[in-house]
Short mmCIF file of C-alpha atoms in Angstrom, two decimals:
data_model
loop_
_atom_site.label_atom_id
_atom_site.label_comp_id
_atom_site.label_asym_id
_atom_site.label_seq_id
_atom_site.Cartn_x
_atom_site.Cartn_y
_atom_site.Cartn_z
CA MET L 171 9.25 -25.36 12.74
CA GLY L 172 6.28 -27.48 13.66
CA THR L 173 3.17 -28.35 11.76
CA ARG L 174 0.80 -28.56 14.73
CA GLY L 175 -2.57 -27.01 14.18
CA ASN L 176 -2.89 -27.78 10.48
CA PRO L 177 -5.45 -30.61 10.90
CA THR L 178 -7.51 -28.31 13.18
CA PHE L 179 -7.22 -25.52 10.63
CA LEU L 180 -8.38 -27.87 7.86
CA ALA L 181 -11.27 -29.30 9.91
CA THR L 182 -12.48 -25.81 10.80
CA LEU L 183 -12.32 -24.70 7.17
CA TRP L 184 -14.39 -27.72 6.08
CA ALA L 185 -16.88 -27.14 8.91
CA ALA L 186 -17.19 -23.51 7.79
CA LEU L 187 -17.71 -24.63 4.21
CA ILE L 188 -20.53 -26.95 5.26
CA LEU L 189 -22.12 -24.15 7.33
CA ALA L 190 -21.78 -21.82 4.34
CA TRP L 191 -23.54 -24.39 2.18
CA ILE L 192 -26.39 -24.85 4.68
CA PHE L 193 -27.00 -21.12 5.11
CA SER L 194 -26.45 -19.79 1.60
CA GLY L 195 -29.61 -20.73 -0.26
CA GLU L 196 -28.97 -22.30 -3.63
CA GLN L 197 -25.51 -20.78 -4.24
CA PHE L 198 -23.77 -24.17 -4.28
CA LEU L 199 -26.43 -25.75 -6.49
CA ASP L 200 -26.07 -22.88 -8.97
CA LEU L 201 -22.31 -23.37 -8.89
CA MET L 202 -22.55 -27.08 -9.65
CA PHE L 203 -24.73 -26.44 -12.68
CA ALA L 204 -22.39 -23.68 -13.84
CA MET L 205 -19.28 -25.90 -13.69
CA PRO L 206 -17.83 -27.51 -16.83
CA ASP L 207 -19.10 -30.99 -17.62
CA ALA L 208 -17.10 -33.45 -15.50
CA GLY L 209 -17.59 -36.26 -18.03
CA ALA L 210 -18.34 -39.72 -16.69
CA VAL L 211 -18.72 -38.57 -13.07
CA ASP L 212 -20.91 -35.58 -13.90
CA ASP L 213 -24.28 -37.29 -13.35
CA TRP L 214 -22.99 -38.95 -10.19
CA LEU L 215 -21.76 -35.60 -8.80
CA LEU L 216 -24.94 -33.77 -9.68
CA GLY L 217 -26.98 -36.58 -8.10
CA ILE L 218 -25.12 -36.16 -4.80
CA VAL L 219 -25.53 -32.38 -4.88
CA VAL L 220 -29.24 -32.55 -5.68
CA ARG L 221 -29.83 -35.07 -2.84
CA ALA L 222 -27.85 -32.84 -0.45
CA GLU L 223 -29.86 -29.83 -1.61
CA ASP L 224 -33.13 -31.69 -0.96
CA MET L 225 -31.90 -32.46 2.54
CA ARG L 226 -30.95 -28.82 3.14
CA ALA L 227 -34.32 -27.61 1.85
CA ALA L 228 -36.08 -30.09 4.18
CA TRP L 229 -34.28 -28.55 7.17
CA GLY L 230 -35.67 -25.16 6.16
CA ALA L 231 -32.35 -23.39 6.80
CA PRO L 232 -32.61 -19.63 6.21
CA ASP L 233 -30.51 -17.96 3.49
CA LEU L 234 -28.31 -15.97 5.87
CA PHE L 235 -25.83 -15.23 3.08
CA ALA L 236 -28.46 -13.30 1.10
CA SER L 237 -29.51 -11.37 4.22
CA TRP L 238 -25.87 -10.53 5.05
CA ARG L 239 -25.28 -9.49 1.45
CA GLY L 240 -28.36 -7.25 1.44
CA LEU L 241 -27.34 -5.61 4.71
CA LEU L 242 -23.78 -4.91 3.48
CA HIS L 243 -24.95 -3.50 0.16
CA ARG L 244 -27.59 -1.25 1.78
CA THR L 245 -25.23 -0.03 4.51
CA PHE L 246 -22.36 0.88 2.20
CA GLY L 247 -24.44 2.00 -0.78
CA LEU L 248 -22.88 -0.61 -3.03
CA GLY L 249 -25.95 -0.86 -5.23
CA MET B 1281 -10.90 -20.92 -12.45
CA VAL B 1282 -10.09 -17.67 -10.67
CA PHE B 1283 -9.37 -17.15 -6.98
CA PRO B 1284 -12.42 -15.18 -5.81
CA THR B 1285 -14.97 -17.83 -6.80
CA LEU B 1286 -16.78 -20.58 -4.95
CA GLN B 1287 -15.37 -23.00 -7.51
CA PHE B 1288 -11.81 -22.16 -6.43
CA VAL B 1289 -12.73 -22.30 -2.73
CA LEU B 1290 -13.95 -25.89 -3.19
CA PHE B 1291 -10.93 -26.79 -5.33
CA PHE B 1292 -8.52 -25.39 -2.76
CA ALA B 1293 -10.32 -27.00 0.19
CA VAL B 1294 -9.78 -30.41 -1.46
CA VAL B 1295 -6.16 -29.73 -2.53
CA TYR B 1296 -5.24 -28.33 0.90
CA GLY B 1297 -6.64 -31.40 2.62
CA LEU B 1298 -4.88 -33.81 0.27
CA ASN B 1299 -1.63 -31.85 0.67
CA LEU B 1300 -1.84 -32.37 4.43
CA ALA B 1301 -2.67 -36.05 3.94
CA VAL B 1302 0.52 -36.64 1.92
CA ALA B 1303 2.63 -34.13 3.88
CA GLY B 1304 5.13 -36.79 4.90
CA ALA B 1305 5.74 -38.15 1.39
CA ALA B 1306 7.64 -35.66 -0.74
CA ALA B 1307 7.13 -37.53 -4.03
CA TRP B 1308 3.37 -37.88 -3.52
CA ARG B 1309 3.10 -34.24 -2.51
CA LYS B 1310 4.93 -33.20 -5.67
CA ALA B 1311 2.66 -35.40 -7.80
CA LEU B 1312 -0.45 -34.04 -6.09
CA LEU B 1313 0.54 -30.41 -6.64
CA ILE B 1314 1.41 -31.00 -10.31
CA ALA B 1315 -1.92 -32.77 -10.87
CA ALA B 1316 -3.81 -30.01 -9.05
CA SER B 1317 -2.00 -27.34 -11.09
CA TYR B 1318 -2.91 -29.03 -14.37
CA VAL B 1319 -6.56 -29.39 -13.28
CA PHE B 1320 -6.53 -25.69 -12.33
CA TYR B 1321 -5.12 -24.75 -15.74
CA ALA B 1322 -7.40 -27.13 -17.64
CA ALA B 1323 -10.39 -25.25 -16.21
CA TRP B 1324 -9.62 -22.59 -18.85
CA ASP B 1325 -8.87 -24.92 -21.74
CA TRP B 1326 -7.36 -28.39 -21.43
CA ARG B 1327 -5.33 -27.87 -24.63
CA PHE B 1328 -3.24 -25.24 -22.85
CA CYS B 1329 -1.98 -28.02 -20.56
CA LEU B 1330 -0.12 -29.54 -23.50
CA LEU B 1331 1.54 -26.20 -24.12
CA MET B 1332 2.54 -25.85 -20.47
CA ALA B 1333 3.92 -29.40 -20.46
CA GLY B 1334 5.91 -28.55 -23.61
CA VAL B 1335 7.35 -25.41 -22.02
CA SER B 1336 8.29 -27.44 -18.93
CA ALA B 1337 10.00 -30.09 -21.09
CA ILE B 1338 11.99 -27.45 -23.00
CA ALA B 1339 13.08 -25.81 -19.74
CA TRP B 1340 14.06 -29.16 -18.19
CA ALA B 1341 16.09 -30.29 -21.22
CA GLY B 1342 17.56 -26.81 -21.70
CA GLY B 1343 18.60 -26.68 -18.06
CA LEU B 1344 20.36 -30.04 -18.30
CA GLY B 1345 22.39 -29.02 -21.34
CA ALA B 1346 22.80 -25.29 -20.72
CA ARG B 1347 25.95 -25.42 -18.57
CA ARG B 1348 28.02 -27.46 -20.97
CA HIS B 1349 26.61 -26.57 -24.36
CA ARG B 1350 25.98 -23.01 -25.47
CA TRP B 1351 23.80 -24.33 -28.30
CA ALA B 1352 21.50 -26.10 -25.83
CA ARG B 1353 20.99 -22.90 -23.91
CA GLY B 1354 20.48 -20.91 -27.13
CA LEU B 1355 18.08 -23.43 -28.62
CA SER B 1356 15.91 -23.70 -25.52
CA ILE B 1357 15.76 -19.90 -25.10
CA VAL B 1358 14.83 -19.49 -28.79
CA LEU B 1359 12.12 -22.16 -28.43
CA LEU B 1360 10.70 -20.53 -25.30
CA ILE B 1361 10.71 -17.02 -26.75
CA GLY B 1362 9.34 -18.44 -30.01
CA THR B 1363 6.45 -20.07 -28.13
CA LEU B 1364 5.66 -16.82 -26.36
CA ALA B 1365 5.96 -14.85 -29.59
CA LEU B 1366 3.70 -17.24 -31.48
CA PHE B 1367 0.90 -17.34 -28.94
CA LYS B 1368 1.10 -13.81 -27.65
CA TYR B 1369 2.26 -11.67 -30.55
CA PHE B 1370 1.14 -13.51 -33.68
CA ASN B 1371 -2.22 -11.71 -33.84
CA PHE B 1372 -0.58 -8.35 -33.21
CA PHE B 1373 1.98 -8.76 -35.98
CA THR B 1374 -0.42 -10.20 -38.56
CA LEU B 1375 -2.98 -7.48 -37.85
CA SER B 1376 -0.31 -4.77 -38.05
CA LEU B 1377 1.00 -6.27 -41.30
CA ALA B 1378 -2.53 -6.50 -42.70
CA GLN B 1379 -3.09 -2.82 -41.89
CA LEU B 1380 0.18 -1.98 -43.61
CA LEU B 1381 -0.71 -3.94 -46.75
CA GLN B 1382 -4.26 -2.52 -46.70
CA ASP B 1383 -6.30 -3.67 -49.71
CA SER B 1384 -4.25 -6.62 -50.92
CA VAL B 1385 -5.49 -10.23 -50.87
CA LEU B 1386 -2.68 -11.11 -48.45
CA ALA B 1387 -3.97 -8.44 -46.06
CA ARG B 1388 -7.43 -10.05 -46.08
CA ASP B 1389 -5.97 -13.52 -45.47
CA LEU B 1390 -3.70 -12.25 -42.71
CA SER B 1391 -6.54 -10.54 -40.90
CA LEU B 1392 -8.40 -13.88 -40.76
CA LEU B 1393 -5.54 -15.70 -39.00
CA ARG B 1394 -5.96 -15.88 -35.23
CA VAL B 1395 -4.18 -17.66 -32.37
CA ILE B 1396 -5.81 -18.03 -28.93
CA LEU B 1397 -3.80 -16.43 -26.13
CA PRO B 1398 -3.25 -19.04 -23.38
CA VAL B 1399 -3.78 -17.47 -19.97
CA GLY B 1400 -0.57 -16.95 -17.95
CA ILE B 1401 1.81 -17.77 -20.81
CA SER B 1402 3.92 -14.63 -20.22
CA PHE B 1403 4.45 -15.64 -16.61
CA TYR B 1404 5.39 -19.27 -17.01
CA THR B 1405 7.59 -18.81 -20.08
CA PHE B 1406 9.54 -16.15 -18.16
CA GLN B 1407 9.98 -18.63 -15.32
CA ALA B 1408 11.17 -21.23 -17.81
CA ILE B 1409 13.67 -18.78 -19.37
CA SER B 1410 15.06 -17.78 -15.97
CA TYR B 1411 15.46 -21.47 -15.06
CA VAL B 1412 17.55 -22.18 -18.18
CA MET B 1413 19.59 -18.99 -17.73
CA ASP B 1414 20.25 -19.71 -14.04
CA CYS B 1415 21.39 -23.24 -14.92
CA ALA B 1416 23.67 -21.83 -17.66
CA ARG B 1417 25.17 -19.29 -15.26
CA GLY B 1418 25.74 -21.97 -12.64
CA GLU B 1419 23.51 -20.20 -10.14
CA ILE B 1420 21.41 -23.33 -9.65
CA ALA B 1421 22.05 -27.01 -10.33
CA PRO B 1422 19.86 -28.37 -13.14
CA ARG B 1423 17.20 -30.80 -11.99
CA ARG B 1424 17.43 -34.36 -13.32
CA ASN B 1425 13.85 -35.06 -12.30
CA PRO B 1426 11.55 -33.47 -14.92
CA PHE B 1427 8.70 -33.37 -12.38
CA ASP B 1428 10.64 -30.87 -10.26
CA VAL B 1429 10.74 -28.49 -13.22
CA ALA B 1430 7.11 -29.28 -14.08
CA LEU B 1431 6.04 -28.26 -10.57
CA TYR B 1432 8.15 -25.10 -10.71
CA ILE B 1433 6.56 -24.05 -14.00
CA SER B 1434 2.97 -25.06 -13.24
CA PHE B 1435 2.48 -24.44 -9.47
CA PHE B 1436 -1.09 -23.14 -9.51
CA PRO B 1437 -1.00 -20.26 -6.99
CA GLN B 1438 1.32 -18.22 -9.23
CA LEU B 1439 0.59 -19.88 -12.56
CA VAL B 1440 -1.65 -17.37 -14.30
CA ALA B 1441 -0.57 -13.98 -12.94
CA GLY B 1442 2.63 -14.39 -10.96
CA PRO B 1443 4.57 -13.51 -8.93
CA ILE B 1444 7.30 -14.68 -11.34
CA VAL B 1445 9.06 -17.03 -8.96
CA ARG B 1446 12.78 -17.75 -9.31
CA ALA B 1447 13.90 -21.37 -9.46
CA ALA B 1448 16.64 -20.62 -6.91
CA ASP B 1449 13.93 -19.64 -4.41
CA PHE B 1450 11.34 -22.29 -5.27
CA LEU B 1451 13.17 -25.52 -6.06
CA PRO B 1452 14.97 -25.89 -2.71
CA GLN B 1453 11.54 -25.65 -1.03
CA ILE B 1454 10.17 -28.72 -2.81
CA ASP B 1455 12.94 -30.82 -1.28
CA ARG B 1456 12.17 -29.74 2.28
CA PRO B 1457 9.62 -31.56 4.43
CA PHE B 1458 6.20 -29.93 4.73
CA ALA B 1459 6.24 -27.42 7.58
CA VAL B 1460 3.48 -24.86 7.97
CA ASP B 1461 3.39 -23.34 11.43
CA ALA B 1462 1.11 -20.79 13.10
CA ALA B 1463 3.19 -17.88 11.74
CA MET B 1464 2.81 -19.03 8.13
CA ARG B 1465 -0.90 -19.73 8.59
CA GLY B 1466 -1.48 -16.34 10.22
CA ALA B 1467 0.42 -14.50 7.48
CA ALA B 1468 -1.52 -16.47 4.86
CA VAL B 1469 -4.91 -15.56 6.41
CA VAL B 1470 -4.01 -11.85 6.42
CA LEU B 1471 -2.67 -11.96 2.85
CA ILE B 1472 -5.67 -13.86 1.45
CA LEU B 1473 -8.23 -11.60 3.12
CA SER B 1474 -6.40 -8.40 2.18
CA GLY B 1475 -6.05 -9.65 -1.40
CA LEU B 1476 -9.74 -10.54 -1.64
CA PHE B 1477 -10.67 -7.13 -0.21
CA LYS B 1478 -8.42 -5.29 -2.68
CA LYS B 1479 -9.80 -7.22 -5.64
CA MET B 1480 -13.47 -7.86 -4.81
CA VAL B 1481 -14.23 -4.57 -3.13
CA VAL B 1482 -11.80 -1.81 -4.11
CA ALA B 1483 -10.79 -2.79 -7.66
CA ASN B 1484 -14.10 -4.20 -8.88
CA TYR B 1485 -16.32 -1.43 -7.52
CA LEU B 1486 -13.97 1.35 -8.67
CA SER B 1487 -14.05 -0.20 -12.11
CA VAL B 1488 -17.84 -0.27 -12.28
CA LEU B 1489 -18.63 2.98 -10.44
CA LEU B 1490 -16.05 5.24 -12.03
CA VAL B 1491 -13.30 3.97 -14.34
CA ASP B 1492 -15.25 1.97 -16.94
CA PRO B 1493 -17.99 4.59 -17.54
CA VAL B 1494 -15.43 7.39 -18.00
CA PHE B 1495 -13.07 5.42 -20.26
CA ALA B 1496 -16.03 4.08 -22.27
CA TYR B 1497 -17.36 7.56 -23.00
CA PRO B 1498 -14.66 10.22 -22.49
CA GLU B 1499 -16.34 12.61 -24.94
CA GLY B 1500 -19.03 13.45 -22.39
CA GLN B 1501 -16.74 13.92 -19.34
CA ASP B 1502 -15.20 17.01 -17.80
CA ALA B 1503 -11.65 17.47 -16.51
CA ALA B 1504 -12.39 16.83 -12.82
CA VAL B 1505 -14.26 13.57 -13.39
CA THR B 1506 -11.67 12.35 -15.91
CA ALA B 1507 -8.77 13.15 -13.59
CA LEU B 1508 -10.54 11.27 -10.81
CA ALA B 1509 -11.13 8.30 -13.15
CA VAL B 1510 -7.42 8.23 -14.09
CA LEU B 1511 -6.54 8.25 -10.39
CA GLY B 1512 -9.25 5.61 -9.90
CA TYR B 1513 -7.64 3.41 -12.58
CA GLY B 1514 -4.27 3.77 -10.86
CA ILE B 1515 -5.88 2.50 -7.65
CA GLN B 1516 -7.88 -0.17 -9.50
CA ILE B 1517 -4.89 -1.73 -11.26
CA TYR B 1518 -2.84 -1.61 -8.06
CA CYS B 1519 -5.57 -3.30 -6.01
CA ASP B 1520 -6.41 -5.77 -8.79
CA PHE B 1521 -2.86 -6.96 -9.33
CA SER B 1522 -1.42 -6.65 -5.83
CA GLY B 1523 -4.64 -8.28 -4.57
CA TYR B 1524 -4.01 -11.28 -6.85
CA SER B 1525 -0.37 -11.42 -5.70
CA ASP B 1526 -1.41 -11.32 -2.03
CA ILE B 1527 -3.86 -14.20 -2.52
CA ALA B 1528 -1.28 -16.20 -4.50
CA ILE B 1529 1.40 -15.70 -1.84
CA GLY B 1530 -1.10 -16.59 0.92
CA ILE B 1531 -2.28 -19.76 -0.80
CA ALA B 1532 1.30 -20.85 -1.45
CA LEU B 1533 2.10 -20.27 2.24
CA LEU B 1534 -0.75 -22.56 3.31
CA LEU B 1535 0.67 -25.23 1.01
CA GLY B 1536 4.13 -24.74 2.52
CA TYR B 1537 5.88 -22.50 -0.01
CA ARG B 1538 7.18 -18.95 0.39
CA PHE B 1539 7.10 -16.46 -2.48
CA MET B 1540 8.75 -13.08 -2.69
CA ARG B 1541 6.72 -9.93 -2.05
CA ASN B 1542 5.48 -8.47 -5.34
CA PHE B 1543 4.38 -4.94 -4.31
CA ASP B 1544 5.72 -2.47 -1.78
CA GLN B 1545 3.42 0.56 -1.58
CA PRO B 1546 4.35 1.72 -5.12
CA TYR B 1547 2.46 5.03 -5.09
CA ARG B 1548 4.72 6.44 -2.43
CA ALA B 1549 7.79 6.02 -4.66
CA ARG B 1550 10.29 8.89 -4.81
CA GLY B 1551 11.07 8.55 -8.49
CA LEU B 1552 10.45 6.20 -11.42
CA SER B 1553 13.34 3.89 -10.58
CA ASP B 1554 11.99 3.68 -7.01
CA PHE B 1555 8.51 2.97 -8.45
CA TRP B 1556 9.87 0.00 -10.40
CA ARG B 1557 11.52 -1.33 -7.24
CA ARG B 1558 8.03 -1.34 -5.65
CA TRP B 1559 5.69 -2.30 -8.53
CA HIS B 1560 5.48 -5.90 -9.76
CA ILE B 1561 8.84 -6.53 -8.12
CA SER B 1562 9.19 -10.05 -9.52
CA LEU B 1563 8.91 -8.77 -13.11
CA SER B 1564 11.10 -5.69 -12.53
CA SER B 1565 13.86 -7.79 -11.02
CA TRP B 1566 13.49 -10.39 -13.80
CA ILE B 1567 13.86 -7.71 -16.46
CA ARG B 1568 16.81 -6.19 -14.62
CA ASP B 1569 18.66 -9.52 -14.26
CA TYR B 1570 17.92 -11.15 -17.62
CA LEU B 1571 17.61 -8.15 -19.94
CA TYR B 1572 18.91 -4.83 -18.61
CA ILE B 1573 22.16 -6.06 -17.08
CA PRO B 1574 23.05 -8.37 -20.04
CA LEU B 1575 22.46 -5.34 -22.33
CA GLY B 1576 25.09 -3.46 -20.34
CA GLY B 1577 22.90 -1.97 -17.62
CA ASN B 1578 24.33 1.19 -16.08
CA ARG B 1579 27.77 0.62 -17.58
CA GLY B 1580 28.96 2.71 -20.53
CA THR B 1581 28.27 6.22 -21.73
CA PRO B 1582 25.08 8.09 -20.74
CA ALA B 1583 23.81 7.61 -24.30
CA ARG B 1584 24.39 3.85 -24.08
CA VAL B 1585 22.59 3.65 -20.71
CA THR B 1586 19.66 5.61 -22.18
CA VAL B 1587 19.43 3.16 -25.08
CA ASN B 1588 19.52 0.24 -22.61
CA LEU B 1589 16.72 1.80 -20.56
CA LEU B 1590 14.54 2.54 -23.59
CA LEU B 1591 15.02 -0.94 -25.04
CA THR B 1592 14.39 -2.68 -21.72
CA MET B 1593 11.29 -0.71 -20.83
CA THR B 1594 9.83 -0.92 -24.35
CA LEU B 1595 10.20 -4.71 -24.19
CA ALA B 1596 8.67 -4.64 -20.69
CA GLY B 1597 5.75 -2.76 -22.20
CA LEU B 1598 5.42 -5.35 -24.94
CA TRP B 1599 5.47 -8.09 -22.31
CA HIS B 1600 2.31 -6.57 -20.84
CA GLY B 1601 0.39 -6.81 -24.04
CA ALA B 1602 0.63 -7.11 -27.79
CA GLY B 1603 -0.41 -3.60 -28.75
CA TRP B 1604 1.06 -0.25 -29.70
CA ASN B 1605 -0.37 1.31 -26.54
CA PHE B 1606 1.68 -1.07 -24.35
CA LEU B 1607 4.79 -0.39 -26.45
CA ALA B 1608 4.25 3.35 -26.00
CA TRP B 1609 3.65 2.90 -22.27
CA GLY B 1610 6.93 1.02 -21.86
CA PHE B 1611 8.88 3.42 -24.10
CA LEU B 1612 7.59 6.45 -22.17
CA HIS B 1613 8.55 4.82 -18.88
CA GLY B 1614 12.03 4.26 -20.35
CA LEU B 1615 12.18 7.90 -21.40
CA ALA B 1616 11.09 9.07 -17.95
CA LEU B 1617 13.67 6.81 -16.29
CA ALA B 1618 16.40 8.21 -18.57
CA ALA B 1619 15.30 11.79 -17.78
CA GLU B 1620 15.29 11.02 -14.07
CA ARG B 1621 18.80 9.64 -14.38
CA ALA B 1622 19.95 12.78 -16.20
CA ILE B 1623 18.68 15.16 -13.50
CA ARG B 1624 19.58 12.99 -10.51
CA GLY B 1625 21.31 15.02 -7.78
CA ARG B 1626 20.43 18.33 -9.43
CA THR B 1627 16.89 18.85 -8.20
CA GLY B 1628 17.89 20.58 -4.94
CA ALA B 1629 14.93 21.79 -2.90
CA LEU B 1630 12.52 20.45 -5.53
CA SER B 1631 13.23 16.91 -4.35
CA VAL B 1632 10.44 17.36 -1.76
CA LEU B 1633 8.09 17.12 -4.74
CA SER B 1634 9.50 13.77 -5.83
CA ILE B 1635 6.54 11.72 -4.54
CA PRO B 1636 3.68 13.75 -6.10
CA VAL B 1637 5.59 14.25 -9.35
CA THR B 1638 6.29 10.51 -9.62
CA LEU B 1639 2.64 9.73 -8.88
CA LEU B 1640 1.50 12.17 -11.57
CA ILE B 1641 3.84 10.67 -14.18
CA VAL B 1642 2.80 7.11 -13.33
CA LEU B 1643 -0.91 8.03 -13.47
CA ALA B 1644 -0.49 9.90 -16.77
CA LEU B 1645 1.24 6.86 -18.27
CA TRP B 1646 -1.61 4.59 -17.18
CA ILE B 1647 -3.84 6.42 -19.71
CA PRO B 1648 -2.50 4.70 -22.88
CA PHE B 1649 -2.23 1.46 -20.88
CA ARG B 1650 -5.95 1.53 -20.06
CA ALA B 1651 -7.30 3.20 -23.20
CA SER B 1652 -6.54 0.28 -25.55
CA ASP B 1653 -5.96 2.53 -28.63
CA TRP B 1654 -4.73 5.96 -29.70
CA ASP B 1655 -8.17 7.42 -30.23
CA GLY B 1656 -9.16 6.45 -26.70
CA THR B 1657 -5.93 7.91 -25.28
CA LEU B 1658 -6.44 11.20 -27.14
CA ALA B 1659 -10.08 11.34 -26.04
CA ILE B 1660 -9.06 11.00 -22.37
CA LEU B 1661 -6.33 13.65 -22.78
CA SER B 1662 -8.86 15.93 -24.43
CA ALA B 1663 -11.37 15.34 -21.61
CA LEU B 1664 -8.68 16.35 -19.11
CA THR B 1665 -8.81 19.89 -20.58
CA ARG B 1666 -12.61 20.18 -20.79
CA ALA B 1667 -14.25 22.56 -18.32
CA GLU B 1668 -17.75 21.09 -18.57
CA GLY B 1669 -18.94 17.65 -19.58
CA PHE B 1670 -22.46 17.32 -20.96
CA ALA B 1671 -22.77 13.74 -19.69
CA ALA B 1672 -20.18 13.56 -16.94
CA THR B 1673 -20.25 10.40 -14.81
CA ALA B 1674 -21.59 11.11 -11.31
CA ILE B 1675 -19.00 10.92 -8.56
CA THR B 1676 -20.54 8.89 -5.76
CA GLY B 1677 -19.54 8.68 -2.11
CA PRO B 1678 -18.54 4.99 -2.38
CA ALA B 1679 -16.24 5.79 -5.34
CA LEU B 1680 -14.48 8.54 -3.39
CA ALA B 1681 -14.22 6.29 -0.34
CA LEU B 1682 -12.65 3.53 -2.44
CA ILE B 1683 -10.07 5.94 -3.88
CA ALA B 1684 -9.24 7.13 -0.37
CA LEU B 1685 -8.93 3.50 0.76
CA GLY B 1686 -6.67 2.63 -2.17
CA LEU B 1687 -4.39 5.60 -1.45
CA ALA B 1688 -4.36 4.76 2.25
CA MET B 1689 -3.05 1.27 1.45
CA ASN B 1690 0.00 2.95 -0.07
CA TRP B 1691 0.56 5.26 2.87
CA LEU B 1692 -0.37 3.44 6.06
CA PRO B 1693 2.74 2.45 8.03
CA MET B 1694 3.68 -1.17 7.40
CA ARG B 1695 4.04 -1.72 11.14
CA TRP B 1696 0.23 -1.41 11.44
CA ARG B 1697 -0.17 -4.31 9.05
CA ASP B 1698 2.54 -6.23 10.91
CA ARG B 1699 0.67 -5.65 14.16
CA VAL B 1700 -2.54 -7.10 12.68
CA GLU B 1701 -0.60 -10.05 11.30
CA GLY B 1702 1.05 -10.60 14.70
CA GLY B 1703 -2.41 -10.74 16.30
CA VAL B 1704 -3.65 -13.34 13.79
CA ILE B 1705 -0.49 -15.41 14.22
CA ARG B 1706 -1.12 -15.65 17.97
CA LEU B 1707 -4.66 -17.02 17.42
CA PRO B 1708 -5.24 -20.77 17.80
CA ALA B 1709 -5.52 -22.70 14.52
CA TRP B 1710 -9.32 -23.04 14.68
CA ALA B 1711 -9.70 -19.27 15.17
CA GLN B 1712 -7.36 -18.54 12.25
CA ALA B 1713 -9.50 -20.79 10.02
CA ALA B 1714 -12.74 -19.29 11.35
CA LEU B 1715 -11.42 -15.80 10.64
CA LEU B 1716 -10.46 -16.81 7.10
CA ALA B 1717 -13.87 -18.39 6.50
CA ALA B 1718 -15.90 -15.52 8.01
CA GLY B 1719 -13.82 -12.92 6.17
CA THR B 1720 -14.15 -14.76 2.87
CA VAL B 1721 -17.93 -15.13 3.23
CA THR B 1722 -18.25 -11.42 4.09
CA LEU B 1723 -16.14 -10.36 1.10
CA PHE B 1724 -18.11 -12.67 -1.22
CA ALA B 1725 -21.30 -11.08 0.15
CA ALA B 1726 -19.96 -7.56 -0.34
CA ALA B 1727 -18.83 -8.27 -3.92
CA GLN B 1728 -20.79 -7.51 -7.06
CA ASP B 1729 -22.64 -10.24 -8.92
CA GLY B 1730 -20.56 -12.19 -11.41
CA VAL B 1731 -16.80 -12.63 -11.64
CA ALA B 1732 -14.65 -9.73 -12.84
CA PRO B 1733 -11.45 -11.05 -14.43
CA PHE B 1734 -8.09 -9.92 -13.13
CA ILE B 1735 -6.51 -7.24 -15.34
CA TYR B 1736 -3.18 -9.07 -15.49
CA PHE B 1737 -4.76 -12.30 -16.78
CA GLN B 1738 -4.63 -10.84 -20.29
CA PHE B 1739 -0.83 -10.56 -20.05
#
């Protein structure tokens, strides 16, 4: 049994995660503020996230996640 | 931290990457997975980690001594059951005692005593007990390395809601080199997406659209709506729990570990004993091997077997929750199993009705399970006889579609699922990951706002 393909699988997952962050509005920022206090590294972590969020906002990336969500909910009557 | 959250996605993305990075070093991989499991558990309450470490230590020491010394086995089992009893049943017993003593000062003091229920304790103490018992029976060799036992007890995919993994299945896997091929990845992608769909779409929406409103206010419902809500709860609990199991098994596969299947289309069972071979299989087989068979199992007179069944199922009910409704649920299942045993082979042509009759019994017994107390149970039973409800919950198209979907999951041929899985297995690695990512994003988008807890977390 081989293990080929796992690094590709991992790289694709991380690329997808970055794309999800870029095109999902402030979901990740909300998540970071909702997480439990990470102690000594909390300010450092939040600083990185806020800087990344500023960068994302500067690119003007659309919130595709919200649009996709709205479409799904309207189509299937999920309310 | 629960599976269908962005927080868990980020956590897993990091752990999965680190697991690949240390794939060639078994000791580092073990250390990483233990650390990740404790971080995962600490997200609820870091104090519970001390409890889990204590349970692991008892199991490790008990396993070492269990083969040679009966007292070591006995002591460790008593300590493990005592831990479970203290954290899970203390409130139930003190509250019941306080109700019995009514107006006395002791009753008032007792009703003030409370112990927090650590999430997943029923699952990991059962794993610890089975480890000690298997060592005592000589079915597995006790582990000298306490970290092996710590990983077995704490492994995060199955930590808080199972499946209840057997040491004989799990421990040999931690000694093998990491090997996740396209087949394991493909199976994992299908399991994770199907689990997320069952939980985030079917279970959560059924709960909000139908089950919760009816069970919250049964006095205003009519028979048709109530019957549909009971069926809806049957589908909800199946999708909630089997969804969790699917995700857990899928995540474990990506990390290189195989777990047993925990559900096998339970609502197509041809009898109660068949139902228990298909529902929460890891618990049913645990109870069979460590409780029912040691009690005597099917050996002895019919009366003795009936007593064994009643005792086993009542304790299984109590395992689910510290409440009289769970006791009653387990006892009634025991009674139904005993009745089924008594009429076995005598049903003749009526055996064609075995599937619908079994489904009806199982659904009827979900009522006390869901209704939290006697008054609620009686109110639902009363609503099932009411012709008109003055404030009946509206039955919407999505609710009916979700019920149909839930039933279909129990009836669709397994080869259809296998065919889908085969297709995903043949995809290149990047496409498997892209499918997992796109599917997860879509299911997160389709889900309701907020995080609905898994029903089995309370057990």
